[in-house]
Amino acid sequence: MSVVKNRTLIKRLPQNVEFRNDITTYGADNLYPQVSEEIALRSPITKSSIAALGKFLGGGGFSENGDLVVNRLDQTLNDILRFIRTDKATFNGWSLFFNINEIGGITEILPVKFKNVRYGLPDDFGRHKDVKVNCNWEQDYNKVRSKKEVIQEFPLWNRRSDKDFKEVEDFSGYMFYWTPQPDEYPLSTFDSVMDSAQSNGEIQVFELSRIMNGLLGTSIFKHRGKIKGKKEKEQIINDLYNLTGVENAGSTMLLEVPIDFEGQIIENVPANNDDRLFELTNQNSEARIISNFAIPPSLLGIQPSGGMFNQEQMKDSYTFFNTSTREERMSISDSFNKFLLHWHTGPVSVGEIIENEFEIKGEDLIKE
Protein backbone atom coordinates (compact mmCIF):
# COMPACT_ATOMS: atom_id res chain seq x y z
CA MET A 1 0.00 0.00 0.00
CA SER A 2 1.36 3.42 -0.93
CA VAL A 3 0.63 6.62 0.94
CA VAL A 4 0.42 9.90 -0.94
CA LYS A 5 0.94 13.03 1.08
CA ASN A 6 -0.48 16.24 -0.28
CA ARG A 7 1.86 19.20 -0.02
CA THR A 8 0.31 22.59 0.59
CA LEU A 9 2.04 25.51 -1.09
CA ILE A 10 2.46 28.35 1.37
CA LYS A 11 2.68 31.59 -0.59
CA ARG A 12 5.00 34.32 0.62
CA LEU A 13 2.55 37.00 -0.44
CA PRO A 14 -0.98 35.66 -0.93
CA GLN A 15 -3.40 37.79 -2.97
CA ASN A 16 -6.92 36.86 -1.95
CA VAL A 17 -10.16 38.46 -3.06
CA GLU A 18 -12.11 40.20 -0.34
CA PHE A 19 -15.70 40.96 -1.25
CA ARG A 20 -16.42 43.13 1.79
CA ASN A 21 -14.35 45.96 0.28
CA ASP A 22 -14.12 44.52 -3.24
CA ILE A 23 -10.33 44.39 -3.14
CA THR A 24 -7.45 41.99 -3.68
CA THR A 25 -5.67 41.72 -0.34
CA TYR A 26 -2.01 42.68 -0.04
CA GLY A 27 -0.90 39.65 1.95
CA ALA A 28 -3.02 37.37 4.10
CA ASP A 29 -4.10 40.21 6.43
CA ASN A 30 -3.98 42.96 3.76
CA LEU A 31 -1.33 44.79 5.81
CA TYR A 32 1.89 43.55 4.25
CA PRO A 33 3.24 47.04 3.34
CA GLN A 34 2.25 48.50 6.72
CA VAL A 35 3.97 45.68 8.62
CA SER A 36 7.04 45.90 6.38
CA GLU A 37 7.34 49.62 7.00
CA GLU A 38 7.11 49.27 10.78
CA ILE A 39 9.81 46.59 10.79
CA ALA A 40 12.08 48.76 8.63
CA LEU A 41 11.59 51.81 10.86
CA ARG A 42 12.77 49.89 13.92
CA SER A 43 15.87 48.47 12.25
CA PRO A 44 18.68 51.07 11.96
CA ILE A 45 20.60 49.26 9.22
CA THR A 46 17.43 48.57 7.18
CA LYS A 47 16.30 52.19 7.48
CA SER A 48 19.75 53.41 6.40
CA SER A 49 19.82 50.98 3.47
CA ILE A 50 16.41 52.14 2.24
CA ALA A 51 17.52 55.78 2.52
CA ALA A 52 20.72 55.07 0.57
CA LEU A 53 18.83 53.14 -2.13
CA GLY A 54 16.27 55.95 -2.42
CA LYS A 55 19.04 58.53 -2.76
CA PHE A 56 20.49 56.68 -5.74
CA LEU A 57 17.11 55.96 -7.33
CA GLY A 58 16.26 59.67 -7.28
CA GLY A 59 19.80 60.73 -8.13
CA GLY A 60 20.15 64.41 -8.99
CA GLY A 61 16.61 64.67 -10.34
CA PHE A 62 15.37 64.65 -13.92
CA SER A 63 17.71 65.93 -16.59
CA GLU A 64 14.82 67.81 -18.30
CA ASN A 65 11.81 69.75 -16.99
CA GLY A 66 12.36 68.71 -13.39
CA ASP A 67 11.25 72.17 -12.25
CA LEU A 68 7.85 71.94 -14.00
CA VAL A 69 5.06 72.57 -11.44
CA VAL A 70 2.44 69.83 -11.79
CA ASN A 71 -0.12 70.28 -9.01
CA ARG A 72 -2.01 72.68 -6.73
CA LEU A 73 0.62 72.17 -4.01
CA ASP A 74 3.28 73.80 -6.20
CA GLN A 75 5.17 70.52 -6.38
CA THR A 76 7.51 70.04 -9.30
CA LEU A 77 8.34 66.84 -11.15
CA ASN A 78 11.52 66.60 -9.08
CA ASP A 79 9.43 66.93 -5.91
CA ILE A 80 7.27 64.05 -7.11
CA LEU A 81 10.40 62.02 -7.84
CA ARG A 82 11.72 62.63 -4.32
CA PHE A 83 8.40 61.39 -2.94
CA ILE A 84 8.14 58.18 -4.93
CA ARG A 85 11.82 57.19 -4.59
CA THR A 86 11.28 56.30 -0.93
CA ASP A 87 8.27 54.09 -1.75
CA LYS A 88 10.25 52.46 -4.55
CA ALA A 89 13.19 51.85 -2.21
CA THR A 90 10.91 50.40 0.49
CA PHE A 91 8.07 48.57 -1.25
CA ASN A 92 9.44 48.25 -4.80
CA GLY A 93 6.40 50.12 -6.07
CA TRP A 94 4.96 53.64 -6.33
CA SER A 95 1.71 55.39 -7.20
CA LEU A 96 0.45 58.72 -8.51
CA PHE A 97 -2.97 60.34 -8.97
CA PHE A 98 -3.87 62.07 -12.26
CA ASN A 99 -6.52 64.72 -12.73
CA ILE A 100 -7.59 65.04 -16.37
CA ASN A 101 -9.50 67.36 -18.68
CA GLU A 102 -12.39 66.57 -21.04
CA ILE A 103 -10.11 65.15 -23.77
CA GLY A 104 -8.08 62.94 -21.41
CA GLY A 105 -5.09 65.23 -20.96
CA ILE A 106 -3.35 65.10 -17.56
CA THR A 107 -3.82 68.43 -15.79
CA GLU A 108 -2.42 67.54 -12.37
CA ILE A 109 -0.13 64.93 -10.81
CA LEU A 110 -0.33 64.20 -7.09
CA PRO A 111 1.79 61.66 -5.17
CA VAL A 112 -0.07 58.93 -3.28
CA LYS A 113 1.45 56.70 -0.62
CA PHE A 114 1.94 53.27 -2.11
CA LYS A 115 0.99 51.52 1.15
CA ASN A 116 -2.52 53.03 0.96
CA VAL A 117 -3.42 51.56 -2.45
CA ARG A 118 -4.97 48.15 -3.14
CA TYR A 119 -6.06 46.43 -6.34
CA GLY A 120 -9.78 46.02 -6.86
CA LEU A 121 -11.31 42.67 -7.81
CA PRO A 122 -9.65 40.93 -10.78
CA ASP A 123 -11.43 39.65 -13.87
CA ASP A 124 -11.39 35.99 -14.91
CA PHE A 125 -7.88 36.41 -16.31
CA GLY A 126 -6.46 37.97 -13.14
CA ARG A 127 -6.31 41.50 -14.55
CA HIS A 128 -7.37 44.57 -12.59
CA LYS A 129 -9.07 47.67 -13.93
CA ASP A 130 -9.23 49.72 -10.77
CA VAL A 131 -7.64 50.32 -7.37
CA LYS A 132 -8.98 51.32 -3.97
CA VAL A 133 -7.32 53.92 -1.72
CA ASN A 134 -7.67 54.00 2.05
CA CYS A 135 -5.33 55.83 4.41
CA ASN A 136 -6.36 53.52 7.25
CA TRP A 137 -6.41 49.90 6.08
CA GLU A 138 -5.17 48.92 9.56
CA GLN A 139 -8.42 50.33 11.00
CA ASP A 140 -6.74 52.41 13.64
CA TYR A 141 -9.68 54.61 14.56
CA ASN A 142 -7.48 57.00 16.53
CA LYS A 143 -5.67 57.83 13.28
CA VAL A 144 -8.53 59.58 11.49
CA ARG A 145 -11.38 61.86 12.49
CA SER A 146 -14.12 59.77 10.91
CA LYS A 147 -15.00 56.46 12.50
CA LYS A 148 -16.39 55.36 9.16
CA GLU A 149 -14.07 53.53 6.79
CA VAL A 150 -13.42 55.76 3.78
CA ILE A 151 -12.37 53.88 0.64
CA GLN A 152 -12.03 55.68 -2.70
CA GLU A 153 -12.07 53.92 -6.05
CA PHE A 154 -10.06 54.97 -9.11
CA PRO A 155 -9.57 53.37 -12.52
CA LEU A 156 -6.04 52.43 -13.51
CA TRP A 157 -4.33 54.76 -16.00
CA ASN A 158 -2.86 51.89 -18.04
CA ARG A 159 -6.34 50.35 -18.37
CA ARG A 160 -8.08 53.60 -19.26
CA SER A 161 -10.93 53.91 -21.69
CA ASP A 162 -12.57 56.85 -23.50
CA LYS A 163 -15.77 55.93 -21.69
CA ASP A 164 -14.17 56.82 -18.34
CA PHE A 165 -14.34 60.58 -18.80
CA LYS A 166 -17.34 61.32 -20.98
CA GLU A 167 -18.59 63.53 -18.16
CA VAL A 168 -15.33 64.87 -16.78
CA GLU A 169 -17.09 66.89 -14.06
CA ASP A 170 -18.17 63.67 -12.39
CA PHE A 171 -14.96 61.76 -13.07
CA SER A 172 -12.69 61.22 -10.08
CA GLY A 173 -9.40 60.83 -11.98
CA TYR A 174 -6.91 58.04 -12.64
CA MET A 175 -4.39 56.22 -10.50
CA PHE A 176 -0.99 55.31 -11.87
CA TYR A 177 0.06 52.24 -9.89
CA TRP A 178 3.52 50.96 -10.75
CA THR A 179 4.60 47.44 -9.77
CA PRO A 180 7.34 45.27 -11.33
CA GLN A 181 4.72 42.81 -12.59
CA PRO A 182 1.31 44.22 -13.61
CA ASP A 183 -1.61 42.94 -11.52
CA GLU A 184 0.73 41.57 -8.84
CA TYR A 185 1.74 43.15 -5.56
CA PRO A 186 5.51 43.44 -5.08
CA LEU A 187 7.52 42.06 -2.21
CA SER A 188 9.32 44.73 -0.21
CA THR A 189 12.94 45.37 -1.11
CA PHE A 190 14.06 43.61 2.07
CA ASP A 191 11.51 40.79 2.14
CA SER A 192 14.14 38.02 2.00
CA VAL A 193 15.79 39.43 5.15
CA MET A 194 12.61 40.53 6.93
CA ASP A 195 13.39 38.32 9.94
CA SER A 196 16.90 39.75 10.15
CA ALA A 197 15.49 43.28 10.02
CA GLN A 198 13.11 42.45 12.86
CA SER A 199 15.95 40.88 14.87
CA ASN A 200 18.06 43.99 14.31
CA GLY A 201 15.29 46.13 15.77
CA GLU A 202 14.37 43.79 18.63
CA ILE A 203 17.95 43.70 19.93
CA GLN A 204 17.57 47.35 20.87
CA VAL A 205 14.51 46.44 22.93
CA PHE A 206 16.54 43.75 24.70
CA GLU A 207 19.34 46.20 25.49
CA LEU A 208 16.91 48.79 26.86
CA SER A 209 15.06 46.18 28.94
CA ARG A 210 18.36 44.94 30.35
CA ILE A 211 19.26 48.46 31.46
CA MET A 212 15.82 49.27 32.83
CA ASN A 213 15.16 45.94 34.56
CA GLY A 214 18.58 44.46 35.32
CA LEU A 215 20.62 44.66 38.53
CA LEU A 216 23.38 47.20 38.13
CA GLY A 217 26.16 46.71 40.67
CA THR A 218 23.95 46.14 43.75
CA SER A 219 25.11 45.40 47.29
CA ILE A 220 23.03 43.19 49.62
CA PHE A 221 23.24 43.72 53.37
CA LYS A 222 22.13 40.57 55.23
CA HIS A 223 20.32 40.93 58.55
CA ARG A 224 20.38 38.01 60.96
CA GLY A 225 16.86 36.95 61.85
CA LYS A 226 13.69 35.62 60.21
CA ILE A 227 11.44 37.68 57.99
CA LYS A 228 8.09 37.90 59.70
CA GLY A 229 4.82 38.02 57.84
CA LYS A 230 3.62 38.59 54.30
CA LYS A 231 3.87 42.34 54.65
CA GLU A 232 7.59 42.23 55.37
CA LYS A 233 8.16 39.84 52.45
CA GLU A 234 6.30 42.15 50.08
CA GLN A 235 8.41 45.03 51.35
CA ILE A 236 11.62 43.13 50.56
CA ILE A 237 10.36 42.25 47.07
CA ASN A 238 9.52 45.91 46.54
CA ASP A 239 12.98 46.89 47.73
CA LEU A 240 14.52 44.46 45.27
CA TYR A 241 12.48 45.97 42.45
CA ASN A 242 13.77 49.39 43.44
CA LEU A 243 17.31 48.22 42.82
CA THR A 244 16.75 47.78 39.08
CA GLY A 245 17.33 50.39 36.42
CA VAL A 246 20.04 52.96 35.83
CA GLU A 247 18.83 55.34 38.53
CA ASN A 248 19.32 52.65 41.19
CA ALA A 249 22.80 51.49 40.15
CA GLY A 250 25.05 50.89 43.17
CA SER A 251 22.13 50.64 45.61
CA THR A 252 22.19 48.68 48.86
CA MET A 253 19.49 46.23 49.99
CA LEU A 254 18.73 45.05 53.51
CA LEU A 255 18.04 41.28 53.81
CA GLU A 256 17.29 39.24 56.94
CA VAL A 257 19.23 35.96 57.46
CA PRO A 258 19.20 33.37 60.32
CA ILE A 259 20.82 34.50 63.58
CA ASP A 260 23.45 31.75 63.26
CA PHE A 261 24.32 32.82 59.69
CA GLU A 262 28.09 32.65 59.27
CA GLY A 263 28.48 33.99 55.73
CA GLN A 264 29.45 37.47 54.66
CA ILE A 265 27.17 40.14 56.02
CA ILE A 266 27.73 42.37 52.99
CA GLU A 267 27.63 40.78 49.55
CA ASN A 268 28.19 42.56 46.25
CA VAL A 269 26.04 41.54 43.28
CA PRO A 270 27.89 42.39 40.05
CA ALA A 271 26.07 44.06 37.18
CA ASN A 272 24.78 41.88 34.38
CA ASN A 273 27.66 41.14 32.03
CA ASP A 274 25.88 40.01 28.89
CA ASP A 275 26.94 42.79 26.53
CA ARG A 276 28.20 40.24 24.01
CA LEU A 277 25.21 37.91 24.33
CA PHE A 278 23.59 39.00 21.07
CA GLU A 279 26.61 40.59 19.42
CA LEU A 280 27.00 37.78 16.89
CA THR A 281 23.25 37.79 16.15
CA ASN A 282 23.35 41.52 15.48
CA GLN A 283 26.42 41.22 13.27
CA ASN A 284 24.85 38.42 11.21
CA SER A 285 21.56 40.27 10.77
CA GLU A 286 23.31 43.46 9.66
CA ALA A 287 25.50 41.53 7.22
CA ARG A 288 22.44 39.84 5.64
CA ILE A 289 20.59 43.14 5.25
CA ILE A 290 23.57 44.89 3.64
CA SER A 291 24.07 41.90 1.34
CA ASN A 292 20.38 41.97 0.36
CA PHE A 293 20.59 45.60 -0.77
CA ALA A 294 24.09 45.07 -2.24
CA ILE A 295 25.13 48.46 -0.89
CA PRO A 296 28.83 49.21 -0.36
CA PRO A 297 29.28 49.70 3.41
CA SER A 298 30.92 53.10 2.86
CA LEU A 299 27.58 54.47 1.59
CA LEU A 300 26.02 53.50 4.91
CA GLY A 301 28.77 55.18 6.92
CA ILE A 302 30.18 51.83 8.07
CA GLN A 303 33.93 52.11 8.46
CA PRO A 304 36.22 49.13 7.80
CA SER A 305 37.90 47.59 10.81
CA GLY A 306 41.12 49.35 11.65
CA GLY A 307 40.78 52.26 9.27
CA MET A 308 38.69 54.61 7.15
CA PHE A 309 37.55 54.70 3.54
CA ASN A 310 39.68 56.87 1.32
CA GLN A 311 38.36 59.10 -1.46
CA GLU A 312 39.11 56.57 -4.20
CA GLN A 313 37.15 53.85 -2.41
CA MET A 314 34.20 56.22 -1.89
CA LYS A 315 34.27 57.12 -5.58
CA ASP A 316 34.33 53.42 -6.51
CA SER A 317 31.33 52.83 -4.21
CA TYR A 318 29.35 55.55 -5.99
CA THR A 319 30.27 54.11 -9.37
CA PHE A 320 29.26 50.60 -8.34
CA PHE A 321 25.91 51.56 -6.84
CA ASN A 322 25.06 53.94 -9.68
CA THR A 323 25.62 51.04 -12.06
CA SER A 324 23.58 48.54 -10.06
CA THR A 325 20.60 50.93 -9.73
CA ARG A 326 20.73 52.29 -13.30
CA GLU A 327 18.03 49.98 -14.64
CA GLU A 328 15.61 51.01 -11.89
CA ARG A 329 16.21 54.70 -12.59
CA MET A 330 15.52 54.08 -16.27
CA SER A 331 12.27 52.34 -15.35
CA ILE A 332 11.10 55.41 -13.40
CA SER A 333 12.09 57.95 -16.07
CA ASP A 334 10.57 55.80 -18.84
CA SER A 335 7.26 55.69 -16.97
CA PHE A 336 7.24 59.48 -16.54
CA ASN A 337 8.09 60.03 -20.19
CA LYS A 338 5.22 57.80 -21.26
CA PHE A 339 2.41 59.35 -19.22
CA LEU A 340 3.72 62.90 -19.73
CA LEU A 341 3.06 62.46 -23.44
CA HIS A 342 -0.52 63.21 -22.34
CA TRP A 343 0.26 66.42 -20.42
CA HIS A 344 -2.55 68.88 -21.10
CA THR A 345 -0.33 71.59 -22.64
CA GLY A 346 1.56 69.16 -24.85
CA PRO A 347 4.05 66.32 -24.50
CA VAL A 348 6.73 66.79 -21.83
CA SER A 349 9.99 64.87 -21.54
CA VAL A 350 11.95 64.39 -18.31
CA GLY A 351 14.93 62.93 -20.11
CA GLU A 352 16.62 60.64 -17.60
CA ILE A 353 17.49 60.68 -13.92
CA ILE A 354 20.90 62.25 -13.30
CA GLU A 355 23.26 59.87 -11.50
CA ASN A 356 24.73 60.84 -8.13
CA GLU A 357 28.35 61.89 -8.20
CA PHE A 358 30.88 61.67 -5.41
CA GLU A 359 31.98 65.19 -4.60
CA ILE A 360 34.77 66.31 -2.30
CA LYS A 361 33.91 69.46 -0.38
CA GLY A 362 36.32 72.21 -1.24
CA GLU A 363 37.50 70.38 -4.35
CA ASP A 364 36.95 73.42 -6.56
CA LEU A 365 38.95 75.61 -4.21
CA ILE A 366 41.81 73.13 -4.25
CA LYS A 367 41.83 73.12 -8.07
CA GLU A 368 42.01 76.91 -8.12
XYZ file of C-alpha atoms in Angstrom:
368
model
C 0.000 0.000 0.000
C 1.357 3.416 -0.925
C 0.627 6.619 0.938
C 0.417 9.901 -0.940
C 0.939 13.027 1.084
C -0.482 16.238 -0.275
C 1.859 19.198 -0.021
C 0.314 22.594 0.591
C 2.035 25.514 -1.094
C 2.460 28.346 1.368
C 2.683 31.589 -0.592
C 5.000 34.316 0.623
C 2.548 37.005 -0.437
C -0.982 35.656 -0.934
C -3.404 37.792 -2.965
C -6.921 36.859 -1.946
C -10.162 38.456 -3.057
C -12.112 40.200 -0.340
C -15.703 40.960 -1.245
C -16.423 43.131 1.786
C -14.350 45.961 0.282
C -14.121 44.515 -3.242
C -10.329 44.392 -3.138
C -7.452 41.992 -3.682
C -5.669 41.725 -0.340
C -2.014 42.680 -0.041
C -0.898 39.650 1.950
C -3.023 37.372 4.103
C -4.105 40.211 6.429
C -3.979 42.957 3.763
C -1.333 44.795 5.812
C 1.890 43.550 4.246
C 3.241 47.038 3.344
C 2.249 48.499 6.715
C 3.965 45.683 8.622
C 7.043 45.897 6.378
C 7.338 49.625 6.996
C 7.109 49.272 10.778
C 9.810 46.586 10.792
C 12.075 48.765 8.630
C 11.586 51.813 10.856
C 12.772 49.888 13.921
C 15.873 48.470 12.247
C 18.683 51.069 11.963
C 20.600 49.255 9.217
C 17.429 48.572 7.180
C 16.296 52.193 7.483
C 19.750 53.410 6.403
C 19.821 50.976 3.474
C 16.414 52.137 2.241
C 17.522 55.778 2.519
C 20.718 55.065 0.566
C 18.831 53.145 -2.127
C 16.273 55.951 -2.422
C 19.037 58.533 -2.756
C 20.493 56.681 -5.743
C 17.108 55.960 -7.335
C 16.256 59.669 -7.281
C 19.797 60.732 -8.135
C 20.149 64.407 -8.987
C 16.613 64.674 -10.337
C 15.367 64.648 -13.915
C 17.705 65.932 -16.595
C 14.820 67.807 -18.298
C 11.805 69.751 -16.992
C 12.362 68.706 -13.391
C 11.245 72.173 -12.249
C 7.846 71.937 -14.001
C 5.062 72.568 -11.441
C 2.441 69.834 -11.793
C -0.125 70.283 -9.008
C -2.009 72.682 -6.729
C 0.619 72.172 -4.006
C 3.282 73.800 -6.201
C 5.172 70.524 -6.378
C 7.512 70.038 -9.301
C 8.339 66.839 -11.150
C 11.519 66.596 -9.085
C 9.431 66.930 -5.906
C 7.265 64.054 -7.112
C 10.401 62.020 -7.839
C 11.721 62.632 -4.320
C 8.404 61.387 -2.940
C 8.140 58.180 -4.933
C 11.818 57.194 -4.592
C 11.277 56.297 -0.931
C 8.270 54.093 -1.748
C 10.253 52.457 -4.553
C 13.193 51.849 -2.214
C 10.908 50.403 0.488
C 8.074 48.567 -1.252
C 9.442 48.248 -4.804
C 6.398 50.118 -6.069
C 4.960 53.639 -6.332
C 1.706 55.393 -7.199
C 0.447 58.725 -8.513
C -2.972 60.338 -8.970
C -3.870 62.069 -12.255
C -6.516 64.722 -12.731
C -7.585 65.045 -16.374
C -9.497 67.364 -18.681
C -12.390 66.573 -21.042
C -10.111 65.151 -23.766
C -8.080 62.941 -21.413
C -5.091 65.231 -20.962
C -3.349 65.100 -17.565
C -3.822 68.435 -15.793
C -2.421 67.541 -12.368
C -0.131 64.926 -10.808
C -0.325 64.199 -7.095
C 1.794 61.662 -5.170
C -0.067 58.933 -3.282
C 1.449 56.702 -0.617
C 1.936 53.266 -2.107
C 0.990 51.517 1.153
C -2.515 53.029 0.958
C -3.416 51.558 -2.454
C -4.974 48.148 -3.144
C -6.057 46.430 -6.335
C -9.782 46.016 -6.859
C -11.307 42.673 -7.813
C -9.649 40.928 -10.784
C -11.425 39.648 -13.866
C -11.390 35.988 -14.909
C -7.876 36.410 -16.306
C -6.462 37.975 -13.142
C -6.313 41.502 -14.553
C -7.366 44.568 -12.587
C -9.075 47.670 -13.929
C -9.228 49.720 -10.766
C -7.637 50.316 -7.375
C -8.976 51.323 -3.966
C -7.319 53.918 -1.724
C -7.669 54.003 2.053
C -5.332 55.835 4.413
C -6.356 53.524 7.251
C -6.409 49.905 6.081
C -5.173 48.925 9.555
C -8.421 50.326 11.001
C -6.745 52.414 13.645
C -9.681 54.611 14.563
C -7.480 56.999 16.532
C -5.667 57.833 13.284
C -8.534 59.583 11.493
C -11.380 61.859 12.495
C -14.121 59.775 10.911
C -14.998 56.455 12.503
C -16.391 55.365 9.156
C -14.067 53.526 6.790
C -13.419 55.759 3.783
C -12.375 53.884 0.644
C -12.030 55.683 -2.696
C -12.074 53.921 -6.052
C -10.061 54.968 -9.105
C -9.573 53.369 -12.517
C -6.036 52.431 -13.512
C -4.334 54.760 -15.998
C -2.858 51.893 -18.035
C -6.340 50.348 -18.373
C -8.076 53.597 -19.260
C -10.930 53.909 -21.695
C -12.568 56.847 -23.502
C -15.770 55.933 -21.694
C -14.166 56.816 -18.343
C -14.336 60.580 -18.800
C -17.339 61.325 -20.981
C -18.592 63.529 -18.159
C -15.328 64.867 -16.780
C -17.091 66.891 -14.057
C -18.170 63.665 -12.389
C -14.955 61.764 -13.069
C -12.686 61.219 -10.082
C -9.398 60.829 -11.977
C -6.907 58.036 -12.635
C -4.391 56.216 -10.502
C -0.989 55.312 -11.875
C 0.056 52.238 -9.888
C 3.522 50.959 -10.749
C 4.602 47.441 -9.770
C 7.338 45.266 -11.328
C 4.717 42.812 -12.591
C 1.311 44.223 -13.606
C -1.613 42.937 -11.517
C 0.734 41.567 -8.844
C 1.740 43.150 -5.559
C 5.508 43.443 -5.076
C 7.518 42.059 -2.211
C 9.315 44.730 -0.207
C 12.937 45.372 -1.105
C 14.060 43.607 2.075
C 11.506 40.788 2.145
C 14.137 38.020 2.000
C 15.786 39.433 5.146
C 12.611 40.527 6.930
C 13.393 38.316 9.935
C 16.902 39.750 10.153
C 15.489 43.283 10.021
C 13.114 42.454 12.865
C 15.954 40.884 14.870
C 18.062 43.993 14.314
C 15.288 46.129 15.770
C 14.369 43.793 18.634
C 17.949 43.697 19.927
C 17.568 47.347 20.870
C 14.512 46.442 22.928
C 16.544 43.747 24.697
C 19.342 46.198 25.493
C 16.906 48.786 26.857
C 15.063 46.175 28.935
C 18.357 44.941 30.346
C 19.263 48.460 31.457
C 15.822 49.265 32.835
C 15.160 45.944 34.562
C 18.577 44.462 35.322
C 20.625 44.657 38.532
C 23.383 47.203 38.127
C 26.165 46.714 40.672
C 23.955 46.140 43.750
C 25.107 45.399 47.285
C 23.035 43.190 49.623
C 23.242 43.720 53.368
C 22.133 40.568 55.230
C 20.318 40.925 58.549
C 20.379 38.008 60.959
C 16.863 36.952 61.848
C 13.686 35.623 60.211
C 11.442 37.684 57.989
C 8.090 37.901 59.701
C 4.822 38.016 57.843
C 3.625 38.593 54.301
C 3.869 42.345 54.652
C 7.592 42.229 55.372
C 8.157 39.840 52.450
C 6.302 42.147 50.077
C 8.409 45.028 51.347
C 11.624 43.132 50.565
C 10.361 42.255 47.065
C 9.518 45.914 46.537
C 12.977 46.888 47.728
C 14.522 44.459 45.271
C 12.484 45.968 42.446
C 13.766 49.394 43.437
C 17.311 48.219 42.816
C 16.748 47.778 39.085
C 17.331 50.395 36.422
C 20.038 52.961 35.828
C 18.829 55.339 38.526
C 19.321 52.645 41.187
C 22.801 51.489 40.154
C 25.051 50.892 43.169
C 22.125 50.643 45.613
C 22.191 48.685 48.864
C 19.494 46.228 49.987
C 18.728 45.046 53.506
C 18.036 41.283 53.806
C 17.292 39.239 56.942
C 19.226 35.961 57.463
C 19.205 33.375 60.321
C 20.820 34.496 63.584
C 23.450 31.753 63.264
C 24.322 32.825 59.685
C 28.089 32.648 59.270
C 28.480 33.995 55.734
C 29.452 37.470 54.658
C 27.175 40.139 56.017
C 27.729 42.374 52.993
C 27.630 40.777 49.546
C 28.193 42.557 46.251
C 26.038 41.539 43.284
C 27.887 42.389 40.051
C 26.072 44.060 37.180
C 24.776 41.875 34.376
C 27.658 41.144 32.034
C 25.883 40.006 28.893
C 26.944 42.788 26.528
C 28.197 40.238 24.014
C 25.210 37.912 24.332
C 23.589 39.002 21.074
C 26.612 40.589 19.421
C 26.996 37.783 16.891
C 23.253 37.788 16.146
C 23.347 41.517 15.484
C 26.425 41.224 13.265
C 24.852 38.422 11.215
C 21.557 40.269 10.769
C 23.314 43.460 9.657
C 25.495 41.533 7.217
C 22.444 39.843 5.643
C 20.592 43.137 5.246
C 23.567 44.889 3.642
C 24.066 41.905 1.338
C 20.381 41.974 0.365
C 20.594 45.604 -0.767
C 24.088 45.069 -2.243
C 25.126 48.464 -0.894
C 28.826 49.212 -0.357
C 29.279 49.700 3.415
C 30.915 53.096 2.863
C 27.577 54.470 1.591
C 26.020 53.501 4.914
C 28.771 55.178 6.922
C 30.175 51.830 8.073
C 33.927 52.111 8.463
C 36.217 49.134 7.797
C 37.902 47.591 10.812
C 41.124 49.352 11.647
C 40.777 52.261 9.270
C 38.686 54.609 7.152
C 37.549 54.700 3.535
C 39.681 56.871 1.319
C 38.357 59.097 -1.459
C 39.108 56.574 -4.196
C 37.150 53.853 -2.407
C 34.205 56.217 -1.894
C 34.267 57.120 -5.577
C 34.328 53.422 -6.514
C 31.326 52.825 -4.213
C 29.354 55.552 -5.990
C 30.266 54.114 -9.374
C 29.264 50.604 -8.344
C 25.908 51.559 -6.839
C 25.064 53.936 -9.677
C 25.619 51.045 -12.056
C 23.576 48.536 -10.056
C 20.598 50.931 -9.734
C 20.727 52.285 -13.296
C 18.026 49.982 -14.638
C 15.608 51.012 -11.885
C 16.208 54.704 -12.589
C 15.519 54.081 -16.270
C 12.269 52.339 -15.349
C 11.102 55.409 -13.403
C 12.093 57.950 -16.072
C 10.567 55.797 -18.839
C 7.261 55.692 -16.967
C 7.241 59.483 -16.535
C 8.095 60.034 -20.186
C 5.220 57.800 -21.257
C 2.413 59.349 -19.225
C 3.722 62.901 -19.734
C 3.062 62.457 -23.437
C -0.517 63.213 -22.345
C 0.262 66.422 -20.424
C -2.549 68.883 -21.103
C -0.325 71.594 -22.640
C 1.555 69.160 -24.847
C 4.045 66.318 -24.504
C 6.725 66.789 -21.830
C 9.988 64.865 -21.535
C 11.947 64.393 -18.310
C 14.930 62.931 -20.113
C 16.620 60.641 -17.605
C 17.494 60.685 -13.924
C 20.896 62.248 -13.297
C 23.264 59.871 -11.500
C 24.735 60.835 -8.132
C 28.347 61.895 -8.202
C 30.876 61.666 -5.407
C 31.979 65.188 -4.605
C 34.767 66.311 -2.300
C 33.909 69.456 -0.379
C 36.321 72.215 -1.240
C 37.500 70.380 -4.348
C 36.945 73.421 -6.557
C 38.953 75.613 -4.206
C 41.809 73.129 -4.254
C 41.835 73.125 -8.070
C 42.010 76.909 -8.122
